[in-house]
Amino acid sequence: MRGLLVKSAVATALLLASALALSQARVTRPQVPLPEGPLRNVILKNCVSCHGIDDYAFHALSRERWQDLLRDRHVNHPVKAMSATDEALLLDYLAKDFGPEGTPFPRKYIPPELDSFYDDEQGRQQLDGVCTECHELDRVYETRGSLDRWRVLLLEMRARGAHLPNDPDMERLAEWLSRVQKANLFE
Ligand code: HEC
Ligand code: HEC
């Protein structure tokens, strides 16, 4: 009994330490240099009046998905219409420097405390609704991991464009995945 208590205290301490490491590891921001050449003016003219260019690095998307993202994020913040040539220059750059084969810069994420949890049906519904947009669920079922690992993975999927807009819902999904696809004992 005492052994069990010590073990669970150690497990809790480890969990806290890793949650802390996770939040502390995420305070830096990405560094994105302003590109040279004609693109430089396109960006200066259209893209820097409201926010910087460094947050492009939070994403790793195809050209098509970049186009969707720019449209979606600016619905309430209209961006000046660009000429087709300027838009093509911008999208080529985004898809090249922040393309799907890259690794999105991790965002600061503070895991919310949950007061309700997904059951299997709710968890599966999320997988069917959100994840199959880009890949088969084999990828998910072939992966096992702790809550931390699932969190990081879902943040990465979100940065790739997965529709996981709400932190508590994402946390519920990570928590459910960490139960049904739990880490191997010796991982
Ligand atoms: C009129 C102000 C405005 C201009 C001009 C503007 N943006 Fe934005 N942009 C925003 C706002 C506000 C958001 C955040 C929207 C949200 O999160 O719902 C945003 C979000 C973004 C995001 C997502 C950032 C993230 O953290 O995920 C990207 C990428 C982006 N903009 C790129 C661009 C590019 C490229 C241009 C130039 C074509 C541009 N923006 C011009 C206001 C602007
Ligand atoms: C916008 C597209 C997109 C969506 C939506 C998406 N993914 Fe992914 N996912 C990817 C891409 C691209 C890769 C391949 C990344 C790589 O190989 O580096 C991937 C890889 C993975 C992997 C394997 C990662 C590894 O390290 O082996 C897992 C697990 C995964 N996704 C889980 C999910 C889950 C769970 C969801 C739904 C909540 C989801 N994905 C939704 C694009 C997406």
GROMACS .gro file of C-alpha atoms in nm, residues 77-141:
model
   65
   77HIS     CA    1  -1.061   4.204  -4.052
   78PRO     CA    2  -1.072   4.268  -4.424
   79VAL     CA    3  -0.737   4.273  -4.596
   80LYS     CA    4  -0.694   4.497  -4.904
   81ALA     CA    5  -0.763   4.314  -5.229
   82MET     CA    6  -0.433   4.211  -5.389
   83SER     CA    7  -0.350   4.174  -5.755
   84ALA     CA    8  -0.340   3.811  -5.874
   85THR     CA    9   0.039   3.838  -5.921
   86ASP     CA   10   0.094   3.966  -5.568
   87GLU     CA   11  -0.132   3.701  -5.418
   88ALA     CA   12   0.047   3.427  -5.612
   89LEU     CA   13   0.385   3.553  -5.486
   90LEU     CA   14   0.260   3.550  -5.129
   91LEU     CA   15   0.100   3.205  -5.147
   92ASP     CA   16   0.407   3.054  -5.315
   93TYR     CA   17   0.623   3.189  -5.034
   94LEU     CA   18   0.391   3.067  -4.758
   95ALA     CA   19   0.357   2.718  -4.906
   96LYS     CA   20   0.734   2.696  -4.957
   97ASP     CA   21   0.861   2.833  -4.625
   98PHE     CA   22   0.571   2.708  -4.412
   99GLY     CA   23   0.465   2.405  -4.611
  100PRO     CA   24   0.312   2.075  -4.499
  101GLU     CA   25   0.651   1.902  -4.473
  102GLY     CA   26   0.772   2.156  -4.216
  103THR     CA   27   0.711   2.150  -3.843
  104PRO     CA   28   0.473   2.416  -3.716
  105PHE     CA   29   0.614   2.627  -3.433
  106PRO     CA   30   0.447   2.510  -3.111
  107ARG     CA   31   0.204   2.753  -2.957
  108LYS     CA   32   0.184   2.842  -2.595
  109TYR     CA   33  -0.090   2.627  -2.456
  110ILE     CA   34  -0.220   2.616  -2.103
  111PRO     CA   35  -0.411   2.293  -2.054
  112PRO     CA   36  -0.759   2.386  -1.927
  113GLU     CA   37  -0.901   2.205  -1.629
  114LEU     CA   38  -1.180   1.973  -1.735
  115ASP     CA   39  -1.508   1.921  -1.557
  116SER     CA   40  -1.642   1.667  -1.805
  117PHE     CA   41  -1.485   1.395  -2.017
  118TYR     CA   42  -1.556   1.227  -2.349
  119ASP     CA   43  -1.698   0.878  -2.355
  120ASP     CA   44  -1.599   0.644  -2.639
  121GLU     CA   45  -1.881   0.754  -2.864
  122GLN     CA   46  -1.800   1.123  -2.827
  123GLY     CA   47  -1.429   1.057  -2.880
  124ARG     CA   48  -1.491   0.855  -3.197
  125GLN     CA   49  -1.727   1.122  -3.328
  126GLN     CA   50  -1.448   1.378  -3.297
  127LEU     CA   51  -1.202   1.156  -3.482
  128ASP     CA   52  -1.454   1.097  -3.762
  129GLY     CA   53  -1.548   1.462  -3.786
  130VAL     CA   54  -1.210   1.631  -3.750
  131CYS     CA   55  -0.927   1.397  -3.840
  132THR     CA   56  -1.054   1.218  -4.150
  133GLU     CA   57  -1.049   1.549  -4.334
  134CYS     CA   58  -0.677   1.490  -4.397
  135HIS     CA   59  -0.586   1.128  -4.327
  136GLU     CA   60  -0.711   0.782  -4.241
  137LEU     CA   61  -0.764   0.701  -3.875
  138ASP     CA   62  -0.498   0.426  -3.897
  139ARG     CA   63  -0.246   0.694  -3.808
  140VAL     CA   64  -0.431   0.764  -3.488
  141TYR     CA   65  -0.481   0.400  -3.394
   0.00000   0.00000   0.00000
